[in-house]
Short mmCIF file of N, CA and C in Angstrom, two decimals:
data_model
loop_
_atom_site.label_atom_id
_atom_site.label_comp_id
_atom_site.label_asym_id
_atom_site.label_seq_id
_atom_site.Cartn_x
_atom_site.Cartn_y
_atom_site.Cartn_z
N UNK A 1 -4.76 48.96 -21.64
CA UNK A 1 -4.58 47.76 -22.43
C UNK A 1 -5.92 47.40 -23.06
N UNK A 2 -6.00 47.08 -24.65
CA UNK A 2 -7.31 46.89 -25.12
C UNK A 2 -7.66 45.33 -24.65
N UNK A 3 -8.82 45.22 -24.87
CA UNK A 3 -9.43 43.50 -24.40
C UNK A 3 -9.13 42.81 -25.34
N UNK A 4 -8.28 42.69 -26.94
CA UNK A 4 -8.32 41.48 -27.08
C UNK A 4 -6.59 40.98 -26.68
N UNK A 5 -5.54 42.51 -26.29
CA UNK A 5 -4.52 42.20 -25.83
C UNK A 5 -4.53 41.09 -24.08
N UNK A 6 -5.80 42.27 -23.82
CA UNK A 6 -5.90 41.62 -22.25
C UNK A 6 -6.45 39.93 -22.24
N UNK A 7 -7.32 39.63 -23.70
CA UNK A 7 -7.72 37.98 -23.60
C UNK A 7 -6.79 37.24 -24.13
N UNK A 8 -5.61 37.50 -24.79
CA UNK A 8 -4.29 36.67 -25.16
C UNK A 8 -3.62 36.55 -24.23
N UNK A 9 -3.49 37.30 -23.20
CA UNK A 9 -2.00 37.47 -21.86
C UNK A 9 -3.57 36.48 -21.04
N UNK A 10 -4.30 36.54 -21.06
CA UNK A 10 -5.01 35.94 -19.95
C UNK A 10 -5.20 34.15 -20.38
N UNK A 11 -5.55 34.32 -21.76
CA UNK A 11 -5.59 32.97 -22.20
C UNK A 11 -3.90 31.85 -22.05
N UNK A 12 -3.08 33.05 -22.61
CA UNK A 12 -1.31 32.43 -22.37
C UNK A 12 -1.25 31.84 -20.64
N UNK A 13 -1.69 32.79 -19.66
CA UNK A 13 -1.82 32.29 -18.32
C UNK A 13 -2.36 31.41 -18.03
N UNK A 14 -3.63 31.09 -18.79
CA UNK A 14 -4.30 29.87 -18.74
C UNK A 14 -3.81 28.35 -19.20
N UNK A 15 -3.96 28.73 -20.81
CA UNK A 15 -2.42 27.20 -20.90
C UNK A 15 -1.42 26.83 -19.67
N UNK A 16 -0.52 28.21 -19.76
CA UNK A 16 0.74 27.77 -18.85
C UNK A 16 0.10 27.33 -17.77
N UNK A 17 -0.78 27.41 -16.90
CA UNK A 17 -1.23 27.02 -15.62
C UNK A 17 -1.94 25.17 -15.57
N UNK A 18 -2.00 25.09 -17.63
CA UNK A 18 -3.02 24.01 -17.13
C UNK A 18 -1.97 22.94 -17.57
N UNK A 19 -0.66 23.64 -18.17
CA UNK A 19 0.27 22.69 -18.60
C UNK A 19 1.32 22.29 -16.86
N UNK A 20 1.06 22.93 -16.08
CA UNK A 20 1.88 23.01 -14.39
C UNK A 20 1.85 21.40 -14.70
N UNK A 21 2.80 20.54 -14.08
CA UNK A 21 2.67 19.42 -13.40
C UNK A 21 1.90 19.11 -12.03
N UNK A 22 0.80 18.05 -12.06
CA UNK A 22 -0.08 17.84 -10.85
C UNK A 22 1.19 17.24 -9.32
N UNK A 23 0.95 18.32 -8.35
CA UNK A 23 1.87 17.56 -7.46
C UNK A 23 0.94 16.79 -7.06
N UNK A 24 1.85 15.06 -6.37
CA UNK A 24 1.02 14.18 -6.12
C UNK A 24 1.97 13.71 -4.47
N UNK A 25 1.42 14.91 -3.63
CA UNK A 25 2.43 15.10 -2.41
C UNK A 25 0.81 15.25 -1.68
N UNK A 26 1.35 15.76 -0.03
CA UNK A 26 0.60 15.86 1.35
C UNK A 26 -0.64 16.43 0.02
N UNK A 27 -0.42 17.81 -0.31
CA UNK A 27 -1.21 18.42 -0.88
C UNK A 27 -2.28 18.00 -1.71
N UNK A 28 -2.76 17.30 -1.62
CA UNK A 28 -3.61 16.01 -1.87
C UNK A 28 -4.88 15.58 -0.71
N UNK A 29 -6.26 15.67 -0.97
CA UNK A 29 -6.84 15.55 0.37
C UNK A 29 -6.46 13.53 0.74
N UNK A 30 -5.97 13.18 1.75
CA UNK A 30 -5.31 12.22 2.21
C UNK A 30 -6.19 11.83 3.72
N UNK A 31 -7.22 12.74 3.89
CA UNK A 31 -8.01 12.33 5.39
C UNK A 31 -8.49 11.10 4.73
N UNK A 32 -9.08 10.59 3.65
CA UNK A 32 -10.39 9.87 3.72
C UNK A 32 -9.65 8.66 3.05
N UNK A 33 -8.35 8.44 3.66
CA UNK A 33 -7.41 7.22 3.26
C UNK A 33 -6.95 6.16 4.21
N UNK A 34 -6.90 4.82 3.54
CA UNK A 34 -6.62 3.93 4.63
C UNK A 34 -6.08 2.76 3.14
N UNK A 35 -4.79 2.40 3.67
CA UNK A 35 -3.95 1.71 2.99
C UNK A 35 -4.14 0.21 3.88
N UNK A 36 -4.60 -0.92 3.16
CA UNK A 36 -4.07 -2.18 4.49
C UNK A 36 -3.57 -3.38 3.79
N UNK A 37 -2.38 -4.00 4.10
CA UNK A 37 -2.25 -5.33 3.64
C UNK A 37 -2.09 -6.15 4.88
N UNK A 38 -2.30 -7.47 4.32
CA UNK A 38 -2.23 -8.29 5.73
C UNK A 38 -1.27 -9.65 4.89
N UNK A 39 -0.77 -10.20 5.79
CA UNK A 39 0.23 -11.14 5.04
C UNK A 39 -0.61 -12.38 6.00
N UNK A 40 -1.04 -13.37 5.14
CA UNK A 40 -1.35 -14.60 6.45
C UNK A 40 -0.57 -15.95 6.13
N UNK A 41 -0.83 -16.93 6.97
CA UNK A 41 0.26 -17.95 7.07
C UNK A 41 -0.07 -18.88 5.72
N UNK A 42 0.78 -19.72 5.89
CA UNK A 42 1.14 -20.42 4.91
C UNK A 42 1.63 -22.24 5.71
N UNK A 43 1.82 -23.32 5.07
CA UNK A 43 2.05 -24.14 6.19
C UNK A 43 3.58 -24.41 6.15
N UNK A 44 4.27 -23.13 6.92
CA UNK A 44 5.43 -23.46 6.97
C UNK A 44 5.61 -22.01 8.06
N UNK A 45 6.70 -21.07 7.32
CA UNK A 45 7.10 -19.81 8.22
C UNK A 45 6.84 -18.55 7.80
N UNK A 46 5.50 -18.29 7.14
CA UNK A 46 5.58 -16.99 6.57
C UNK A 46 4.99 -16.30 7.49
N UNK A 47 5.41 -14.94 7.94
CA UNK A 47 5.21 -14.06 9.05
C UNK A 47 3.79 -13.70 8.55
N UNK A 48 2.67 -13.73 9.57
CA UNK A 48 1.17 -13.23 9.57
C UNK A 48 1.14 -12.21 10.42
N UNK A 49 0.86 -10.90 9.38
CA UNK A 49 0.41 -9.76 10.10
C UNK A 49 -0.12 -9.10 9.62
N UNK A 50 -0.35 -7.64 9.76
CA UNK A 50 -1.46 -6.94 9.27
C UNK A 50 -0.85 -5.83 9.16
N UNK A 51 -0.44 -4.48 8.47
CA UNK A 51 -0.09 -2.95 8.65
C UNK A 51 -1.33 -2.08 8.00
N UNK A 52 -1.38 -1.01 8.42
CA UNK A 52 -2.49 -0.40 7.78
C UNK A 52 -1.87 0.77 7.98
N UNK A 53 -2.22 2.07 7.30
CA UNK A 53 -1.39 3.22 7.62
C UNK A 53 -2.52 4.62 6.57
N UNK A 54 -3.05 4.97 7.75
CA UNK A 54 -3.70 6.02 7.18
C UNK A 54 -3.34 7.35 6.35
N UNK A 55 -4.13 8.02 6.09
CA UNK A 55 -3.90 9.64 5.49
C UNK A 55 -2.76 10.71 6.27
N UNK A 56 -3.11 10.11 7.15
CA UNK A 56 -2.31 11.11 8.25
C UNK A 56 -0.84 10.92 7.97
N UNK A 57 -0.44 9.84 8.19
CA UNK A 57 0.97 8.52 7.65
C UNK A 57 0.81 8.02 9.41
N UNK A 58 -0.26 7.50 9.97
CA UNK A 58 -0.03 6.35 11.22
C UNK A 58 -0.24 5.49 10.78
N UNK A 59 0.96 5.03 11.00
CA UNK A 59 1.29 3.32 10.85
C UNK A 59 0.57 2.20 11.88
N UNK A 60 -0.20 1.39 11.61
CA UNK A 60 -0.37 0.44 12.91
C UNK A 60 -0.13 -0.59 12.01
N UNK A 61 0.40 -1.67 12.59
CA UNK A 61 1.02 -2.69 12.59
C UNK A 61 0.42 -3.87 14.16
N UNK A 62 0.11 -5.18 13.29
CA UNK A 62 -0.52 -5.96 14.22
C UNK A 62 0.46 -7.29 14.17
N UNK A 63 1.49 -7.95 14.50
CA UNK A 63 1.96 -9.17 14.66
C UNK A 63 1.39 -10.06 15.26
N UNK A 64 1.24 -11.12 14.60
CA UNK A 64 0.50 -12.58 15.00
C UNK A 64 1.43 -13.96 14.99
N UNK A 65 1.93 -14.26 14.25
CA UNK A 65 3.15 -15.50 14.15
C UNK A 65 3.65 -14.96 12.90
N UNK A 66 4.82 -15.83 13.50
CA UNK A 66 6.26 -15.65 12.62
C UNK A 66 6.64 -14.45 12.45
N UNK A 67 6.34 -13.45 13.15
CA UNK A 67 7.23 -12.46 13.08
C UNK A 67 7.92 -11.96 14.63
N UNK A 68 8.86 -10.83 15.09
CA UNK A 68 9.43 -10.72 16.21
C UNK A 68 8.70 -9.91 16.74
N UNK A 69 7.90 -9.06 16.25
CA UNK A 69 7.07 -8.38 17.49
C UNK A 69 5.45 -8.84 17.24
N UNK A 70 4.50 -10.15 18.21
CA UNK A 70 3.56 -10.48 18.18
C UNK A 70 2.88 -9.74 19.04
N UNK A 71 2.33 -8.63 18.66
CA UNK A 71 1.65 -7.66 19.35
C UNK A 71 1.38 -6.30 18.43
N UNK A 72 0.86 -5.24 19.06
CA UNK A 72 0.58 -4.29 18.25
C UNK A 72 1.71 -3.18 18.54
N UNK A 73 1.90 -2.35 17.17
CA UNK A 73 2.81 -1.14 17.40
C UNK A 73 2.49 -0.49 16.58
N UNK A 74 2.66 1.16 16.85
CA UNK A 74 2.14 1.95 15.91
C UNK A 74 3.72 3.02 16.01
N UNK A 75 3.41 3.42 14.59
CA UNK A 75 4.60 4.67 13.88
C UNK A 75 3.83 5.46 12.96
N UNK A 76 4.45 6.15 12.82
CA UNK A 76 4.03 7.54 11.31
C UNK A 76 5.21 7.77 10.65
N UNK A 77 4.46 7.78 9.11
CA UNK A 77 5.47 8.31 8.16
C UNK A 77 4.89 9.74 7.58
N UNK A 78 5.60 10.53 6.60
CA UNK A 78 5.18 11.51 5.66
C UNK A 78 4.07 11.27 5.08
N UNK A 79 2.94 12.06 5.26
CA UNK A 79 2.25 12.13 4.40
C UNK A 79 2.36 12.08 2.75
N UNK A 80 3.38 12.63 2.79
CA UNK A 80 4.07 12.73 1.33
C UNK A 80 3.95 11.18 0.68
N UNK A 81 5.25 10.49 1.65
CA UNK A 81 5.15 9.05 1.09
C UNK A 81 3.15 8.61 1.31
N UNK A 82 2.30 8.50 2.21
CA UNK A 82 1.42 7.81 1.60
C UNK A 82 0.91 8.82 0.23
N UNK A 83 1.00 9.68 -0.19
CA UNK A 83 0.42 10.65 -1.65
C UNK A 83 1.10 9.68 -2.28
N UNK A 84 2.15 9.19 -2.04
CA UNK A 84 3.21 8.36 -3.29
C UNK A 84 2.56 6.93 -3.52
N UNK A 85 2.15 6.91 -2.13
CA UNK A 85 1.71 4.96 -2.39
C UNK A 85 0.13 5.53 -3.14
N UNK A 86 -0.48 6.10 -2.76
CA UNK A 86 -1.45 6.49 -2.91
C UNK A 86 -1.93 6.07 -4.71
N UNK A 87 -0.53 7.53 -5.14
CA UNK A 87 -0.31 7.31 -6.78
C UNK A 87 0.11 6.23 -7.07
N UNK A 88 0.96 5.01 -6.78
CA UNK A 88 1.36 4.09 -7.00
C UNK A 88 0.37 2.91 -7.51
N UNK A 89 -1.06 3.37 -6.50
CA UNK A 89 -2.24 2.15 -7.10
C UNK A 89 -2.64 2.65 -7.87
N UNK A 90 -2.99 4.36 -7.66
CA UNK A 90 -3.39 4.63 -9.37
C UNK A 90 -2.61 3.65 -10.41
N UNK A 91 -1.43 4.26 -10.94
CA UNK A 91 -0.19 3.66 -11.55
C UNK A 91 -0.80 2.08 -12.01
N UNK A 92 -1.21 1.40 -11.39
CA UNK A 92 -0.26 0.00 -12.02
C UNK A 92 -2.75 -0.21 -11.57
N UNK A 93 -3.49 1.15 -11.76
CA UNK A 93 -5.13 0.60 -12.01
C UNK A 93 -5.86 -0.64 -11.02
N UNK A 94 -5.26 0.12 -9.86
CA UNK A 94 -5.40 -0.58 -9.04
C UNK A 94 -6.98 -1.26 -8.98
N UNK A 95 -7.84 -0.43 -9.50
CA UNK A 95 -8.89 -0.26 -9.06
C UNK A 95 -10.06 -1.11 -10.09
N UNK A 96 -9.35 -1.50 -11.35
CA UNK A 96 -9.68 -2.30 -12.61
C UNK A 96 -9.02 -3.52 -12.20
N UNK A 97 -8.35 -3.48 -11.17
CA UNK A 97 -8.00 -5.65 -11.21
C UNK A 97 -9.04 -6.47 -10.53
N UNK A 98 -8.99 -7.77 -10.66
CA UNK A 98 -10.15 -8.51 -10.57
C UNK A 98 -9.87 -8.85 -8.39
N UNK A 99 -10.42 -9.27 -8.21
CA UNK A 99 -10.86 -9.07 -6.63
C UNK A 99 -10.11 -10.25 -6.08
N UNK A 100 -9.63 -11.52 -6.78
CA UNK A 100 -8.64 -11.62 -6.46
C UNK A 100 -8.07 -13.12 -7.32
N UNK A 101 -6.80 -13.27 -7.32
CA UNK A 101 -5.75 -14.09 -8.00
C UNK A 101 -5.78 -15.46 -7.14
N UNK A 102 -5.80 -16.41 -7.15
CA UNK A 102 -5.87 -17.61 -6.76
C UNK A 102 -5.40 -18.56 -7.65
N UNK A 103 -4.18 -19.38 -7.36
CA UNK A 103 -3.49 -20.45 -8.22
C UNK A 103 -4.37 -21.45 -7.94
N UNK A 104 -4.38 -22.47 -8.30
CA UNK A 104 -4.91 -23.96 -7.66
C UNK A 104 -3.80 -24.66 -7.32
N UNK A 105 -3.45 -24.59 -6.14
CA UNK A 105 -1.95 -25.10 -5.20
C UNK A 105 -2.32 -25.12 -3.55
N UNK A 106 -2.08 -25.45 -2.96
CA UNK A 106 -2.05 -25.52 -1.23
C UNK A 106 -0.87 -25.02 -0.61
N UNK A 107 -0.63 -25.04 0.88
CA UNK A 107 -0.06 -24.09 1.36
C UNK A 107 1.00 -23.38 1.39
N UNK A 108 0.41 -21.92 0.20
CA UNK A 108 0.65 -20.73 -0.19
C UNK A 108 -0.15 -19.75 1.20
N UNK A 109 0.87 -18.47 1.57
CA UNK A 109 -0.20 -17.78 2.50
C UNK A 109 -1.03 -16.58 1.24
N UNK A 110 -1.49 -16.42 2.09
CA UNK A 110 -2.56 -15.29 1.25
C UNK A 110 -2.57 -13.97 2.07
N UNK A 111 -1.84 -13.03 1.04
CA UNK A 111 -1.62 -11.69 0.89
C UNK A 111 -3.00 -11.07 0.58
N UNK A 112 -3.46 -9.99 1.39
CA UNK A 112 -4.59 -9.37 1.09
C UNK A 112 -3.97 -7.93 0.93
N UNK A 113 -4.49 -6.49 -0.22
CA UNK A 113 -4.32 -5.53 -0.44
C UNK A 113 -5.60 -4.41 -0.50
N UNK A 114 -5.66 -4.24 0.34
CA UNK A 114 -7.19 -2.95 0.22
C UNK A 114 -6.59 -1.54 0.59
N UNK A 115 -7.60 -0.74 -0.36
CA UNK A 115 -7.37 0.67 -0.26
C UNK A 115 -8.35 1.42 -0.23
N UNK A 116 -8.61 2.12 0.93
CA UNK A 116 -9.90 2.72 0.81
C UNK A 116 -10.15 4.44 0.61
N UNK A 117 -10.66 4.92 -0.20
CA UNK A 117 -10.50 5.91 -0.30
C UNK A 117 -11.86 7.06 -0.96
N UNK A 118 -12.03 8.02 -0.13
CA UNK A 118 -13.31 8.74 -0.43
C UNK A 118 -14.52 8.15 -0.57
N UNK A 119 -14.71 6.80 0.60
CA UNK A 119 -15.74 5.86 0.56
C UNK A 119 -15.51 4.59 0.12
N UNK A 120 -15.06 4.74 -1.02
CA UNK A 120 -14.99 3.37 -1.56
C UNK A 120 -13.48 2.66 -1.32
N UNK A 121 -14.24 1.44 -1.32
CA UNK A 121 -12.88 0.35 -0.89
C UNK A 121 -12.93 -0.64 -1.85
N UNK A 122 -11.50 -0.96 -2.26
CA UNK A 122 -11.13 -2.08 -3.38
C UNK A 122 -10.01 -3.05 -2.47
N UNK A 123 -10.55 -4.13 -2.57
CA UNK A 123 -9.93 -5.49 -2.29
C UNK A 123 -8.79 -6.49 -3.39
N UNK A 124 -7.82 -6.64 -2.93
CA UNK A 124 -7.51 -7.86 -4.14
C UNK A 124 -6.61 -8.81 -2.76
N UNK A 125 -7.08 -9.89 -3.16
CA UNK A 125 -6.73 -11.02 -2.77
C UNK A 125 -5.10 -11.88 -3.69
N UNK A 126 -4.21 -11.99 -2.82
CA UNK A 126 -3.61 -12.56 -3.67
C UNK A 126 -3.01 -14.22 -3.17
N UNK A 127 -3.42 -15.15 -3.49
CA UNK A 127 -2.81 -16.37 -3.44
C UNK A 127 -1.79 -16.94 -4.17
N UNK A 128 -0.70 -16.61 -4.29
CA UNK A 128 -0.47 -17.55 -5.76
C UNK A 128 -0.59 -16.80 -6.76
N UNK A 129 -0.69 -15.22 -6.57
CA UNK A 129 -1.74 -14.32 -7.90
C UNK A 129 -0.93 -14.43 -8.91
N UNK A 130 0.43 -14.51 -9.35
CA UNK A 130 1.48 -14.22 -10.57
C UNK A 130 1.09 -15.76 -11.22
N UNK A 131 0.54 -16.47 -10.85
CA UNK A 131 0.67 -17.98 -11.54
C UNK A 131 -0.96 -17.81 -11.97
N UNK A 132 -1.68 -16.94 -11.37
CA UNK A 132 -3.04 -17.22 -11.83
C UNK A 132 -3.29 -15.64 -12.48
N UNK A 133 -2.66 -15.62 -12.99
CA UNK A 133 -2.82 -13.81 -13.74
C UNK A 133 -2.20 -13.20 -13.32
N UNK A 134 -2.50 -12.71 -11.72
CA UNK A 134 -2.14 -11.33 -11.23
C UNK A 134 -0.87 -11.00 -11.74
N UNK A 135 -1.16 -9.21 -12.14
CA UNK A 135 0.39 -8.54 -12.60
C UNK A 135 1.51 -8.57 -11.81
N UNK A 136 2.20 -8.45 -11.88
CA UNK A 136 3.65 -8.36 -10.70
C UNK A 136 3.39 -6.90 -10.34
N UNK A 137 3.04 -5.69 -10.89
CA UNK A 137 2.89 -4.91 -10.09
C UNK A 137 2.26 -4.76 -8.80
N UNK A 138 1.28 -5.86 -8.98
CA UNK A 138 0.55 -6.18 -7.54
C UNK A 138 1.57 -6.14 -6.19
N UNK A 139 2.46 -7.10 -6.50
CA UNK A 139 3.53 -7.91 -5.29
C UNK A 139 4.70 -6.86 -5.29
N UNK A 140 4.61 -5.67 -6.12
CA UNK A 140 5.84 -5.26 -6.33
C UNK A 140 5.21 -3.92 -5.27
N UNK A 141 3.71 -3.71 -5.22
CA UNK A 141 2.72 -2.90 -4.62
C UNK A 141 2.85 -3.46 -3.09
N UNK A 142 2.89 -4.67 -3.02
CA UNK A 142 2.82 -5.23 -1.30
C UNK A 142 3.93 -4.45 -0.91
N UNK A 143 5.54 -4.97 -1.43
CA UNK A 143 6.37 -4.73 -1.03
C UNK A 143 6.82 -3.13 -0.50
N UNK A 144 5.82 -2.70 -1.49
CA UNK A 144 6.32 -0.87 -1.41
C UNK A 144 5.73 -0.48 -0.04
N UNK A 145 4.40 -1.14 -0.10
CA UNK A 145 3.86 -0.77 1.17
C UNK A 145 4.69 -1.04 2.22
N UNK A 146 5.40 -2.34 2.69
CA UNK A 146 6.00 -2.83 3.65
C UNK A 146 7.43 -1.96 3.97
N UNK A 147 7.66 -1.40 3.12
CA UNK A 147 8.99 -0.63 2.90
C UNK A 147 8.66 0.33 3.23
N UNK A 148 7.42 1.12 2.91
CA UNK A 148 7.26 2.55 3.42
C UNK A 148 6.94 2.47 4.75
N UNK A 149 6.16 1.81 5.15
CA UNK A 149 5.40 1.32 6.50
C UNK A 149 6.76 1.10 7.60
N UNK A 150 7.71 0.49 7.11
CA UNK A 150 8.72 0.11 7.86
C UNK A 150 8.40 -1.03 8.69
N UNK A 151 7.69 -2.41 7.90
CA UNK A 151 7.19 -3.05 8.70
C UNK A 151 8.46 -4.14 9.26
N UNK A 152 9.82 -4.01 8.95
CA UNK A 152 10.68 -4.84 9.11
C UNK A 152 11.19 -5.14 9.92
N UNK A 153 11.14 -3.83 10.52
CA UNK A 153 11.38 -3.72 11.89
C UNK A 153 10.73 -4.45 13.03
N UNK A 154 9.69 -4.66 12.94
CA UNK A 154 8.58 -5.81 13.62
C UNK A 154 8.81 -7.07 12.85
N UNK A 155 8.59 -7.12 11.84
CA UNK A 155 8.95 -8.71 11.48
C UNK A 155 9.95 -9.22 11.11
N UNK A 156 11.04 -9.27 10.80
CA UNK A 156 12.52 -9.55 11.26
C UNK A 156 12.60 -9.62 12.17
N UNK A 157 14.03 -10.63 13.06
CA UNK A 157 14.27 -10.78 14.09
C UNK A 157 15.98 -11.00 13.77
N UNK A 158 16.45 -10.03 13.78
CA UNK A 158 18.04 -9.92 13.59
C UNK A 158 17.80 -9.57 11.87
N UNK A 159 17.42 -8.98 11.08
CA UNK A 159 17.48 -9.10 10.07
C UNK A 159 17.32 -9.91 9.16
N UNK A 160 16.85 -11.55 9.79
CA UNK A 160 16.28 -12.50 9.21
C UNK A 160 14.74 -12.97 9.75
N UNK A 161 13.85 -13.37 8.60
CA UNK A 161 12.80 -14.13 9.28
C UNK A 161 13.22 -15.19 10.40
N UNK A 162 11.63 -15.19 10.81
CA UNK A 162 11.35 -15.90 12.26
C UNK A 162 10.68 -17.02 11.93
N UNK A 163 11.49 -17.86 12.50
CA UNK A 163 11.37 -19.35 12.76
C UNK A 163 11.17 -19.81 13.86
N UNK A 164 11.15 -19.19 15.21
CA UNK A 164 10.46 -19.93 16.39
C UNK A 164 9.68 -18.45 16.83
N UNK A 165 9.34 -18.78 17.96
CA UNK A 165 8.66 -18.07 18.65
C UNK A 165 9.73 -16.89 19.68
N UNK A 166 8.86 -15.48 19.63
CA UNK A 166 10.14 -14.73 19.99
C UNK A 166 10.49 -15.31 21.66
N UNK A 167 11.87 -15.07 22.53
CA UNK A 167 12.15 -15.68 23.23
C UNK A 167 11.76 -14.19 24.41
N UNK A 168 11.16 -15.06 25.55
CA UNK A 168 10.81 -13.38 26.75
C UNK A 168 11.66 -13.62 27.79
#
């Protein structure tokens, strides 16, 4: 085969390889990850807790009030799903929003969202954030977390929030 046949079949391999879709799965380095939101009170019944769920997909989960399990518990998910949450803050620039959203109102609890990754860690604070800027992708970001995390299971108590204290 002459070389400029052999630099067209090599260059064609090259496109096609650079046109592949990026998988955004395990395959992803995911050690140097740590996902955390914390939900805190409010002056009424909003469940205060904390989930965090590393690279690996271990879930820890910390209950404090208003939710049914006030104590610590840990689970794992797919790595896969955290690659997904992972892309998800890419997605909605996680990393360009301002540090944090604050309405001027009183008792609202305050949602915290940090992600730490390959050293660096980004914070956003959210109070009130949709009335004081923050995007809805933010809250739409809490929720995903809580869903993947499976934090419902700890904070529910029959499938509804908690209003007293769990009963022993």
């Amino acid at each position: 085969m002459n070389t400029a046949r052999r630099f067209v079949l090599g260059l064609g391999a090259l496109l096609l390889a650079a046109c592949a879709p990026v998988e955004t799965t395990a395959e992803q380095p995911m050690n140097n990850v740590e996902i955390r939101l914390n939900r805190g009170v409010c002056y009424g019944f909003c469940p205060d807790y904390t989930v965090t769920i590393n690279g690996d997909g271990q879930v820890r989960y910390e209950g404090r009030r208003f939710v049914d399990a006030v104590c610590e518990r840990t689970s794992s998910i797919p790595r896969e799903d955290v690659a997904r949450l992972v892309a998800r803050f890419d997605e909605i620039n996680f990393d360009q929003l301002q540090d944090a959203y604050r309405a001027r109102v009183t008792d609202l609890p305050t949602y915290t969202v940090t992600l730490t990754r390959d050293g660096r860690t980004k914070t956003v604070v959210d109070y009130g954030g949709t009335g004081a800027g923050m995007p809805e992708t933010v809250r739409e970001l809490q929720d995903e977390i809580d869903r993947v995390a499976g934090t419902a299971q700890w904070v529910l108590r029959d499938g509804q929030p908690v209003r007293t204290p769990p009963a022993h």
